[in-house]
Tab-separated table of C-alpha atoms in Angstrom:
chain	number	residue	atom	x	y	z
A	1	UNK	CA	84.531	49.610	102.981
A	2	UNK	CA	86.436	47.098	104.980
A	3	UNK	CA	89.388	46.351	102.324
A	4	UNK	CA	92.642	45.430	103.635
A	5	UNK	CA	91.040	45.499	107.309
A	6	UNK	CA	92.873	45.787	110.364
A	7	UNK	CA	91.788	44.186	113.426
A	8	UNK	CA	92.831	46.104	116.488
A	9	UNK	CA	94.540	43.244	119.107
A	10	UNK	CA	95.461	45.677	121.831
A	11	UNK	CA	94.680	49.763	121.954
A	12	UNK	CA	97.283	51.675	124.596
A	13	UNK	CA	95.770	54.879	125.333
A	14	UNK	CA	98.719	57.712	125.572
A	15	UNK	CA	96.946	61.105	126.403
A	16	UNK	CA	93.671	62.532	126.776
A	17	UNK	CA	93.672	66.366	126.002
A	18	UNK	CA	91.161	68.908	125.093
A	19	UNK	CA	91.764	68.985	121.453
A	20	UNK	CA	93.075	65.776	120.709
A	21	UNK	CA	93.576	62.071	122.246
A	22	UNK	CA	96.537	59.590	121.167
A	23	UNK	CA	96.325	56.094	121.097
A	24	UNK	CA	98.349	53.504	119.747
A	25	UNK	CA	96.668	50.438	118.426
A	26	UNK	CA	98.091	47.235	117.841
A	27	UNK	CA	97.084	46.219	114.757
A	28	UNK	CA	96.992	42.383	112.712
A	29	UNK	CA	97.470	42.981	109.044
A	30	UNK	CA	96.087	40.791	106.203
A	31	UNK	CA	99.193	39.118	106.121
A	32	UNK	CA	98.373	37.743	109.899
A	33	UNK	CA	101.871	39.665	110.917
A	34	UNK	CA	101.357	42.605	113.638
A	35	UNK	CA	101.700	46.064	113.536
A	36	UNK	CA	101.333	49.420	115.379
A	37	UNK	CA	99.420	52.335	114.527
A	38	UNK	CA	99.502	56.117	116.284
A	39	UNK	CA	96.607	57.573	116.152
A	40	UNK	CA	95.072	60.677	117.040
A	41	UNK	CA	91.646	61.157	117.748
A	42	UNK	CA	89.620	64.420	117.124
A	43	UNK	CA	86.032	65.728	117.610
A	44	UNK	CA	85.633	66.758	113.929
A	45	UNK	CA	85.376	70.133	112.692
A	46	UNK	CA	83.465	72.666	110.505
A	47	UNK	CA	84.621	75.570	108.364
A	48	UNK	CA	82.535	78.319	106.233
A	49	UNK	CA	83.425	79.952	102.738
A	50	UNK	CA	81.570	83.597	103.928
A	51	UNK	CA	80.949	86.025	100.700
A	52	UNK	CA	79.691	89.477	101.551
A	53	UNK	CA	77.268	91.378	99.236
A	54	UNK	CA	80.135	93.032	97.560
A	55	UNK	CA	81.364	89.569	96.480
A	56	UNK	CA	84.065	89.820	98.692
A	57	UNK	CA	85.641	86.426	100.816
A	58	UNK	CA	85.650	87.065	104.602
A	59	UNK	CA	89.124	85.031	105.892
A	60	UNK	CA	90.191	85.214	109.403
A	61	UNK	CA	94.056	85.575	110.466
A	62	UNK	CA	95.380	83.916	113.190
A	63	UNK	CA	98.474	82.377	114.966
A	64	UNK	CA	99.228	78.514	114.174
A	65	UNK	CA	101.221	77.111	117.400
A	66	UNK	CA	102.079	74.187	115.488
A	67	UNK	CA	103.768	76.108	112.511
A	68	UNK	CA	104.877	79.581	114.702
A	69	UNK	CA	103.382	81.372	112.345
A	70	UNK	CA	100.090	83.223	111.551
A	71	UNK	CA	97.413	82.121	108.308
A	72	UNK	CA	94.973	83.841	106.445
A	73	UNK	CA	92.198	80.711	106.799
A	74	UNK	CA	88.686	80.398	106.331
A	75	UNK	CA	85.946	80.820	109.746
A	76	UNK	CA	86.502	77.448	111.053
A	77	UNK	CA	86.356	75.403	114.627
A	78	UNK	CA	85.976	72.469	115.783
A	79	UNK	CA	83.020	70.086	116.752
A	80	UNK	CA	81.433	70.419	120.606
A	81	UNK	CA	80.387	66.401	121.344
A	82	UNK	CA	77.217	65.919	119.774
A	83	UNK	CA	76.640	68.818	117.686
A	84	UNK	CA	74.962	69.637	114.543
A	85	UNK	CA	78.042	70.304	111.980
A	86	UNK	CA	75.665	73.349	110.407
A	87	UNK	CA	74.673	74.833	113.751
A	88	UNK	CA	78.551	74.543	114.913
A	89	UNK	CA	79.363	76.479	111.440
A	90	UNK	CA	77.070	79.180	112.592
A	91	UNK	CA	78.433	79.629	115.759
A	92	UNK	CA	82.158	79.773	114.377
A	93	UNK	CA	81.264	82.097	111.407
A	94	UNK	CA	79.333	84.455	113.927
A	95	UNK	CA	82.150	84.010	117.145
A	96	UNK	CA	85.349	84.531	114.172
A	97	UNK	CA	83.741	87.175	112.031
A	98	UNK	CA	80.459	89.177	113.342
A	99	UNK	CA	78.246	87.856	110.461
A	100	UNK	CA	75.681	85.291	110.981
A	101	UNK	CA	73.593	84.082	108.127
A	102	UNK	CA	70.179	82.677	107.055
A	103	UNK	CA	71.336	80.113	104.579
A	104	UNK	CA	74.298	77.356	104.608
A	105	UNK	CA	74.628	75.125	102.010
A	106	UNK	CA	76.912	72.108	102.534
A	107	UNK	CA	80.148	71.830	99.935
A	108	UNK	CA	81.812	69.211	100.669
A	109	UNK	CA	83.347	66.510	103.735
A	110	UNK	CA	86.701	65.412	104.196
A	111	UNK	CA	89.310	63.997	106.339
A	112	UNK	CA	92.310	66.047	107.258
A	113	UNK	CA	94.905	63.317	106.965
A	114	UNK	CA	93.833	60.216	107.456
A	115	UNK	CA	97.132	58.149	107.942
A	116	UNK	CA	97.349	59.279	111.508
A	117	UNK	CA	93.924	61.151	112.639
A	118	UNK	CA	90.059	60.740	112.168
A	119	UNK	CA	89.645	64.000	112.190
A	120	UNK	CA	86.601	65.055	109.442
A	121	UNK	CA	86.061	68.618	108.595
A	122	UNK	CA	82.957	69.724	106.846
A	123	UNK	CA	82.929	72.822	104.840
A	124	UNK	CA	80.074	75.302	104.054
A	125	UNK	CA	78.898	78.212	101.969
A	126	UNK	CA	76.720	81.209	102.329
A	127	UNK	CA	76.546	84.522	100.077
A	128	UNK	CA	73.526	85.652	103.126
A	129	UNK	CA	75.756	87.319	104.942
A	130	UNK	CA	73.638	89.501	107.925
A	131	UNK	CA	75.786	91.740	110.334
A	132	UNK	CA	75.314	90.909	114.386
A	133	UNK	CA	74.538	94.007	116.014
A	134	UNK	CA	76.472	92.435	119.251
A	135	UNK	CA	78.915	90.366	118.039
A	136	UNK	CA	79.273	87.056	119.910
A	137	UNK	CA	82.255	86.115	122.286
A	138	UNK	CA	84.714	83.415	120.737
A	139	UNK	CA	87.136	81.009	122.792
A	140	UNK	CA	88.851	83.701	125.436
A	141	UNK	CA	92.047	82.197	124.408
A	142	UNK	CA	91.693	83.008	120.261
A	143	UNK	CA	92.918	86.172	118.609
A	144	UNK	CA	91.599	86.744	115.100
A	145	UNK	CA	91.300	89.336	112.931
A	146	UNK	CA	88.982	89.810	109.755
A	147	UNK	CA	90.485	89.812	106.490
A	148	UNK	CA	88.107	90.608	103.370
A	149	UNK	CA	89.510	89.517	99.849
A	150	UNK	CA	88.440	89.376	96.209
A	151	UNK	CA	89.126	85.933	94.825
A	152	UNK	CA	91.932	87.142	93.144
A	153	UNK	CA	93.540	88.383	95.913
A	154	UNK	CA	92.695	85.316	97.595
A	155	UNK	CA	94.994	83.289	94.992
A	156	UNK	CA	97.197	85.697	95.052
A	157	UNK	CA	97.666	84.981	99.420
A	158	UNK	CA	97.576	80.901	97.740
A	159	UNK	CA	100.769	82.122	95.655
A	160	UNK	CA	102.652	83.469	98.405
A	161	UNK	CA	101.503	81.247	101.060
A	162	UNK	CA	99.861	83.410	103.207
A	163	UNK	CA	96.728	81.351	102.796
A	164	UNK	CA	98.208	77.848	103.108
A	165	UNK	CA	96.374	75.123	104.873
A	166	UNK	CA	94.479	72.255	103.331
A	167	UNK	CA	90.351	74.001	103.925
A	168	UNK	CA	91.200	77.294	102.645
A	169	UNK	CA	93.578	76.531	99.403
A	170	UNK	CA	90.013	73.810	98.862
A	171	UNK	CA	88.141	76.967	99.093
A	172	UNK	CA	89.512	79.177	97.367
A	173	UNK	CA	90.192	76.434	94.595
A	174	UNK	CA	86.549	75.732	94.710
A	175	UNK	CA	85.442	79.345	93.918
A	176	UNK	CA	87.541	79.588	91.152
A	177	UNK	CA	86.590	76.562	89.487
A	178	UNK	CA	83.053	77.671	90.189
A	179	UNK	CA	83.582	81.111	88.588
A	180	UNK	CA	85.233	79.351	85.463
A	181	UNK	CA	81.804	77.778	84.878
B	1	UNK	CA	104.038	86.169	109.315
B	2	UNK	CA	103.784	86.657	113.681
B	3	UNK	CA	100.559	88.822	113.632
B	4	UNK	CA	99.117	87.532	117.357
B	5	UNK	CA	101.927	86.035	118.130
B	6	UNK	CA	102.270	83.045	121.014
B	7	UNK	CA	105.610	82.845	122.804
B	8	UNK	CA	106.413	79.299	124.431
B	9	UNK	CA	106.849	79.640	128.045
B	10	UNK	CA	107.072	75.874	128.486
B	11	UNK	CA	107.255	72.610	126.496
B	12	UNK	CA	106.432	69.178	127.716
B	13	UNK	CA	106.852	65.858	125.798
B	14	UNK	CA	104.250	64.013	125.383
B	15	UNK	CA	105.231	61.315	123.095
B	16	UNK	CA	107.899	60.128	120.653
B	17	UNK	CA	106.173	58.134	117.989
B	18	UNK	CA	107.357	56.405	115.096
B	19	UNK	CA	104.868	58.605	112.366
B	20	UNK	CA	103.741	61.595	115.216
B	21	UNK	CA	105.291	63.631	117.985
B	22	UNK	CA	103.180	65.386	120.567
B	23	UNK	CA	103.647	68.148	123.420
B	24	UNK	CA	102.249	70.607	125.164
B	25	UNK	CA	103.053	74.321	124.844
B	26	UNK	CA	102.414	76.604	127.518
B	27	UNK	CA	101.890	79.859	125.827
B	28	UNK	CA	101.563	83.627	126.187
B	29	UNK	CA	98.695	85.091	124.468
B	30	UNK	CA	98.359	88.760	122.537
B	31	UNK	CA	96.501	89.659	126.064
B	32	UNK	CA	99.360	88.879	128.392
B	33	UNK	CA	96.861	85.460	129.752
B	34	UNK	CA	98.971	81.885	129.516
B	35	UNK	CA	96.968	78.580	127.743
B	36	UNK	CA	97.968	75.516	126.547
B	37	UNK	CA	98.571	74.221	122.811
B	38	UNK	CA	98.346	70.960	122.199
B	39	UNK	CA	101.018	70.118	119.065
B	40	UNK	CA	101.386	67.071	117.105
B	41	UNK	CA	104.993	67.133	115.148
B	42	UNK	CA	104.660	65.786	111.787
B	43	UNK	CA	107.439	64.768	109.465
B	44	UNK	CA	105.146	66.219	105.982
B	45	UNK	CA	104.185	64.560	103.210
B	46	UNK	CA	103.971	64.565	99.691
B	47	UNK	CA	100.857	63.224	96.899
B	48	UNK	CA	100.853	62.727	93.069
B	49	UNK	CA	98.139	63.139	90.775
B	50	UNK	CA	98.828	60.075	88.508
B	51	UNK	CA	96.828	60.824	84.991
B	52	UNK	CA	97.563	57.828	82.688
B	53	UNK	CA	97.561	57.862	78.927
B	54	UNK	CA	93.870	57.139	78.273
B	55	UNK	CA	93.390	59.895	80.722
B	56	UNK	CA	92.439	57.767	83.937
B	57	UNK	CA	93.698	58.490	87.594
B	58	UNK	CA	95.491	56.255	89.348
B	59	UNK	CA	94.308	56.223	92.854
B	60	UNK	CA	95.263	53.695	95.714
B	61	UNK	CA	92.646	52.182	98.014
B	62	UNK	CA	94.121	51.215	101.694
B	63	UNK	CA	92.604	50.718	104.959
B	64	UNK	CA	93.097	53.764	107.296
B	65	UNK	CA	93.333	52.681	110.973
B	66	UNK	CA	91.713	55.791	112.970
B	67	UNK	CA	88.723	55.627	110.873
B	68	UNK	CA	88.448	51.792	110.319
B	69	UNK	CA	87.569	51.877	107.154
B	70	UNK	CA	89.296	52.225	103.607
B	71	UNK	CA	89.271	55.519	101.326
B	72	UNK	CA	90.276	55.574	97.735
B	73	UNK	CA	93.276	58.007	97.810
B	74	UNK	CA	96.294	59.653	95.590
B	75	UNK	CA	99.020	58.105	96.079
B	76	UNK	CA	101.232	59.672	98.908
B	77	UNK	CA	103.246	58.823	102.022
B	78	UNK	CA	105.690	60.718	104.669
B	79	UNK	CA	108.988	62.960	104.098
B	80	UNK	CA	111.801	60.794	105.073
B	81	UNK	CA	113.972	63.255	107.250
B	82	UNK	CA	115.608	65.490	105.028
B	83	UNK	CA	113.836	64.515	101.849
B	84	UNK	CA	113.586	66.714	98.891
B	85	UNK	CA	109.478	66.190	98.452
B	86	UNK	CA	109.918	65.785	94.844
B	87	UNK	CA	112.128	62.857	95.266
B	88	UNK	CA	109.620	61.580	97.844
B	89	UNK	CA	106.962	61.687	95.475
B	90	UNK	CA	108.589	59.409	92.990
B	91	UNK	CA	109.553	57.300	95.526
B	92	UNK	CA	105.765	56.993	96.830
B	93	UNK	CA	104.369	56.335	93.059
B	94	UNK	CA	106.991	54.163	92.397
B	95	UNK	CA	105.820	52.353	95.800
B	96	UNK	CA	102.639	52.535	95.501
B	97	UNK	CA	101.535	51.846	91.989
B	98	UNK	CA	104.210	50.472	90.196
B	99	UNK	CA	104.503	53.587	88.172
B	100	UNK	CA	107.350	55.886	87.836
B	101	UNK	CA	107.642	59.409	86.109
B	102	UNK	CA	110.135	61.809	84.324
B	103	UNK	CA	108.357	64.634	84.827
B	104	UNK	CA	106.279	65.943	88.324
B	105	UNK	CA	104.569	69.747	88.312
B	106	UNK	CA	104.712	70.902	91.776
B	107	UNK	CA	100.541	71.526	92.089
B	108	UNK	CA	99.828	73.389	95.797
B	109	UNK	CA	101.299	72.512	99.001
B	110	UNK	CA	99.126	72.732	102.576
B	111	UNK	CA	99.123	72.194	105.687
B	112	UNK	CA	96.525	69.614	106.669
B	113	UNK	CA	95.031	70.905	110.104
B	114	UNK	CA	97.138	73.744	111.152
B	115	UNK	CA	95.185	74.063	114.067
B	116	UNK	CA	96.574	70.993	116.273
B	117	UNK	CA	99.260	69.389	113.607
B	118	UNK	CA	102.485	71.386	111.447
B	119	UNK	CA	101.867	68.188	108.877
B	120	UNK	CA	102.831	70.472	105.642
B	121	UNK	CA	101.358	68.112	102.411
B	122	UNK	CA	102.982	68.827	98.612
B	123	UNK	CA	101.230	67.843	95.927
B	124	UNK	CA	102.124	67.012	92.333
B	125	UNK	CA	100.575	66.331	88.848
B	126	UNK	CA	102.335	63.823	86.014
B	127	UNK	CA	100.651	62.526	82.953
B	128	UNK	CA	104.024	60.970	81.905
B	129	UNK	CA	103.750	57.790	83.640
B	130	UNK	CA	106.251	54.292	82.277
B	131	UNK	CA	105.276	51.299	83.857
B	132	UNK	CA	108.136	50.064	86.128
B	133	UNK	CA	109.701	47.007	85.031
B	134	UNK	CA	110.006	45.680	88.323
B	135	UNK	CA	107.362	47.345	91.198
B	136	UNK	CA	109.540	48.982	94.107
B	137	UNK	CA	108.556	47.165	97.397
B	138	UNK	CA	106.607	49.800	99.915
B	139	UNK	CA	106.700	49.641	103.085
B	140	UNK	CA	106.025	45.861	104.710
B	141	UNK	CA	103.208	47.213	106.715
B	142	UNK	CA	101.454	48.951	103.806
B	143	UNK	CA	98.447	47.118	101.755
B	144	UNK	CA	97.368	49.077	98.821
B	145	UNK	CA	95.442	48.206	95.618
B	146	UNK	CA	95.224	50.228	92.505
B	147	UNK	CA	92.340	51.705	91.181
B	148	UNK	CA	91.859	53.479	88.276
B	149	UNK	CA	89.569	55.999	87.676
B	150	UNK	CA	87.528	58.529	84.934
B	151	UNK	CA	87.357	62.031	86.318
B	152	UNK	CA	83.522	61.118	86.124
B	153	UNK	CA	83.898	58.347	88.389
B	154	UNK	CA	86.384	59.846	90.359
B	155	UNK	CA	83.387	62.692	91.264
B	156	UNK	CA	80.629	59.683	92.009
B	157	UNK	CA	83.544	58.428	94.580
B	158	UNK	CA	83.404	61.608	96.293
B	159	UNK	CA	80.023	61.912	96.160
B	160	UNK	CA	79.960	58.365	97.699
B	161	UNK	CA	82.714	59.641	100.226
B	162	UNK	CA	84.594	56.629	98.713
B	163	UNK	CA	86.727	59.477	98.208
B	164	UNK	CA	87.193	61.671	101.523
B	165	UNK	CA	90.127	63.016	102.353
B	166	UNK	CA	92.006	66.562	102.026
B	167	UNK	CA	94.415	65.753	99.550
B	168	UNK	CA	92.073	63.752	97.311
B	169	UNK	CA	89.370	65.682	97.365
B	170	UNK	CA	91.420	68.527	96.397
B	171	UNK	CA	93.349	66.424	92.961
B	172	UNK	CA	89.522	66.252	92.170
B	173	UNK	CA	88.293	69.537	92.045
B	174	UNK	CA	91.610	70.514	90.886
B	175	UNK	CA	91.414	68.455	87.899
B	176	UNK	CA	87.470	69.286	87.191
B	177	UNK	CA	88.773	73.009	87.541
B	178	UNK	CA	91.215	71.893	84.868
B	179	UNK	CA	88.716	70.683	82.720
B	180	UNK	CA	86.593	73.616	83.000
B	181	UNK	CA	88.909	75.772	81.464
């Protein structure tokens, strides 16, 4: 949908990074005055809701730059150029936890926060969890540990904000309404 | 929590924006190595989950620049520095659909993509809506129309991805987990 479009009269591209780029558009508005827009530009990124046999949630901990801080989170990464969201997922939930799996099943799509990045995650779910015998190297720069949960501890990490960010308190929402069913 | 903790060796500047900051941290990993984080500074946010009388949700369609189209949203906007996010949620519904409340439950609160961005989003419910009198003016660069929606049809939008975003999404399944109960 086009509603409300605006048309881009100049783009002024600010950095070019590995994560993320930065541009800021000039923008006419349906009023025909001018404004600017910041926006950051991302590849995309996948996340996985693993449960193990015993019905338990595997989360990974790990340190947040941005917030100097660590969260419990779901297995998540982000896009390579070109690839598959469902093969990426499998990579991620094999590189951040040991398990691979034989079946994915798509949940749900959404954009992180729109107002200032197009950044669109895509989140999974498997209960066909199979143990790696070699577990597959990650990033050489990422440090996580596994963290295994019932759902009720799960929304008990919600309460106190040890799981906290916007895929994980989805996910964890998600299997409880699911469970309430 | 600090578990894996990355101390800042250096800090560069990127850029000074009106919505976003961004900079580079040099950092120390867990394994004594040095990488860079790239950090966009957010000022947070805050959404409300409008329910009307006759049990509709007021949502608010708007174009989003860095994905050039428009998404059917909550209403929401940015922390003004040093906001109480409760007062900044009136303030947006008041903006934004013409709509004020005397009473706001605090929902969740998460961090939208705690991987390259600190934006922290709060989210709150009201089903005690009065119809302003005279509608606040938003911000001049802000085009918005109301649109208001059945839980039912607020589902088809997200299976349309009419409906695509963190925040929305997530008043979704929250209120289907509502109704579930």
């Amino acid at each position: 949908m086009k509603k409300f479009e605006e048309k881009t009269v100049k783009t002024e591209e600010i950095f070019n990074g590995k994560i993320v780029q930065l541009q800021i558009d000039e923008v006419q508005l349906p009023n025909g005055k001018t404004s600017k827009r910041e926006i950051i530009k991302h590849p995309g990124a996948v996340a996985v809701i693993p449960i193990t046999k015993d019905n338990k949630i595997v989360f990974v901990e790990q340190y947040r730059k941005p917030l100097e801080k660590s969260l419990v989170e779901i297995p998540a990464g982000k896009l390579e150029r070109g690839e598959n969201p469902l093969v990426a997922a499998v990579r991620e939930l094999e590189e951040e936890t040991g398990y691979t799996t034989n079946s994915l099943s798509f949940v749900t799509s959404f954009y992180s926060s729109p107002g200032f990045a197009n950044e669109l995650l895509h989140i999974y779910i498997t209960d066909d969890l199979v143990k790696l015998d070699e577990p597959q190297p990650g990033d050489d720069d990422e440090f996580v540990e596994i963290v295994e949960l019932t759902l009720d501890e799960a929304k008990q990490y919600v309460e106190e904000e040890r799981i906290h960010d916007a895929k994980t308190n989805y996910a964890v929402l998600y299997l409880h309404a699911l469970e309430g069913r």
